[in-house]
Amino acid sequence: KAGVTQTPRYLIKTRGQQVTLSCSPISGHRSVSWYQQTPGQGLQFLFEYFSETQRNKGNFPGRFSGRQFSNSRSEMNVSTLELGDSALYLCASSVQGHGYTFGSGTRLTVV
Amino acid sequence: QQQVKQSPQSLIVQKGGISIINCAYENTAFDYFPWYQQFPGKGPALLIAIRPDVSEKKEGRFTISFNKSAKQFSLHIMDSQPGDSATYFCAPGASGSRLTFGEGTQLTVNP
């Protein structure tokens, strides 16, 4: 059974650019959540999608957005990148709510 | 996010010893209490979780103890092994809502 797949694994972007990260959940999982992990702030919740609808949203600026497709795959987008956006972005999927399985993350570096 | 307070920040244990990590929370709506284990370069992996209707759950060398009145739960790792060296996170959540991660505990098990 394939796990949660995140692409790309590593990404380097310049300030002001935008970036799109992708997450393919475990087959049959309809809930996808995104978290940002940094040494200073730890793991912070970005948003959660269930059946293509955003169900929860964390306290991040509007530059951070996401969506979920009918096959449960999800993307998150960050526009106008700032140096402080450098982080490990983690995607997690579950059947419905808890018991999340995390991917290995996308390491984003903004220079 | 001060809703969840995890301690200690770091822990060094000898092989064969007992590792104990604590988590205190404020939100009484939480009804799911998991512990996650994270190795460098990987996403967090669900280790063990408990619901509030039981006070203790054991899976192999890992045990969760839950004290609802004190709003605390802890992870006990018996017979700690060098392979247990990782960062551990408590991440309580409420049904249908996001997980709230603690700051993490870096565990080192010396051989």
mmCIF file of C-alpha atoms in Angstrom, chain B residues 18-67:
data_model
loop_
_atom_site.group_PDB
_atom_site.id
_atom_site.type_symbol
_atom_site.label_atom_id
_atom_site.label_comp_id
_atom_site.label_asym_id
_atom_site.label_seq_id
_atom_site.Cartn_x
_atom_site.Cartn_y
_atom_site.Cartn_z
ATOM 1 C CA ILE B 18 12.589 4.166 30.627
ATOM 2 C CA SER B 19 11.846 7.328 28.654
ATOM 3 C CA ILE B 20 8.955 9.473 29.840
ATOM 4 C CA ILE B 21 7.555 12.439 27.908
ATOM 5 C CA ASN B 22 4.670 14.550 29.143
ATOM 6 C CA CYS B 23 2.003 16.622 27.440
ATOM 7 C CA ALA B 24 -0.375 19.101 29.061
ATOM 8 C CA TYR B 25 -3.317 20.593 27.188
ATOM 9 C CA GLU B 26 -5.952 23.250 27.811
ATOM 10 C CA ASN B 27 -8.713 22.519 25.316
ATOM 11 C CA THR B 28 -11.339 20.305 26.967
ATOM 12 C CA ALA B 29 -12.841 19.580 23.534
ATOM 13 C CA PHE B 30 -9.854 17.380 22.662
ATOM 14 C CA ASP B 31 -10.945 13.767 22.384
ATOM 15 C CA TYR B 32 -8.008 12.171 20.592
ATOM 16 C CA PHE B 33 -4.527 11.970 22.093
ATOM 17 C CA PRO B 34 -1.758 10.664 19.818
ATOM 18 C CA TRP B 35 1.995 10.562 20.001
ATOM 19 C CA TYR B 36 4.044 10.922 16.832
ATOM 20 C CA GLN B 37 7.651 9.904 16.223
ATOM 21 C CA GLN B 38 9.799 11.756 13.705
ATOM 22 C CA PHE B 39 13.203 10.793 12.343
ATOM 23 C CA PRO B 40 15.410 13.312 10.506
ATOM 24 C CA GLY B 41 14.335 13.768 6.903
ATOM 25 C CA LYS B 42 10.997 12.044 7.470
ATOM 26 C CA GLY B 43 7.487 13.138 8.311
ATOM 27 C CA PRO B 44 5.983 12.347 11.720
ATOM 28 C CA ALA B 45 4.682 8.793 12.095
ATOM 29 C CA LEU B 46 1.803 7.851 14.382
ATOM 30 C CA LEU B 47 3.223 5.840 17.264
ATOM 31 C CA ILE B 48 0.290 5.291 19.599
ATOM 32 C CA ALA B 49 -2.975 7.066 20.400
ATOM 33 C CA ILE B 50 -5.631 6.989 23.096
ATOM 34 C CA ARG B 51 -9.252 8.077 23.476
ATOM 35 C CA PRO B 52 -10.403 9.724 26.746
ATOM 36 C CA ASP B 53 -12.566 6.783 27.814
ATOM 37 C CA VAL B 54 -9.492 4.797 28.931
ATOM 38 C CA SER B 55 -6.651 5.794 31.254
ATOM 39 C CA GLU B 56 -3.875 3.684 29.750
ATOM 40 C CA LYS B 57 -2.997 1.970 26.489
ATOM 41 C CA LYS B 58 -0.008 -0.250 25.843
ATOM 42 C CA GLU B 59 1.463 -1.326 22.513
ATOM 43 C CA GLY B 60 4.674 -3.263 22.847
ATOM 44 C CA ARG B 61 7.249 -1.115 24.631
ATOM 45 C CA PHE B 62 5.121 2.028 24.269
ATOM 46 C CA THR B 63 2.455 3.085 26.779
ATOM 47 C CA ILE B 64 0.196 6.130 26.940
ATOM 48 C CA SER B 65 -1.084 7.203 30.340
ATOM 49 C CA PHE B 66 -4.011 9.623 30.318
ATOM 50 C CA ASN B 67 -5.233 11.817 33.183
#
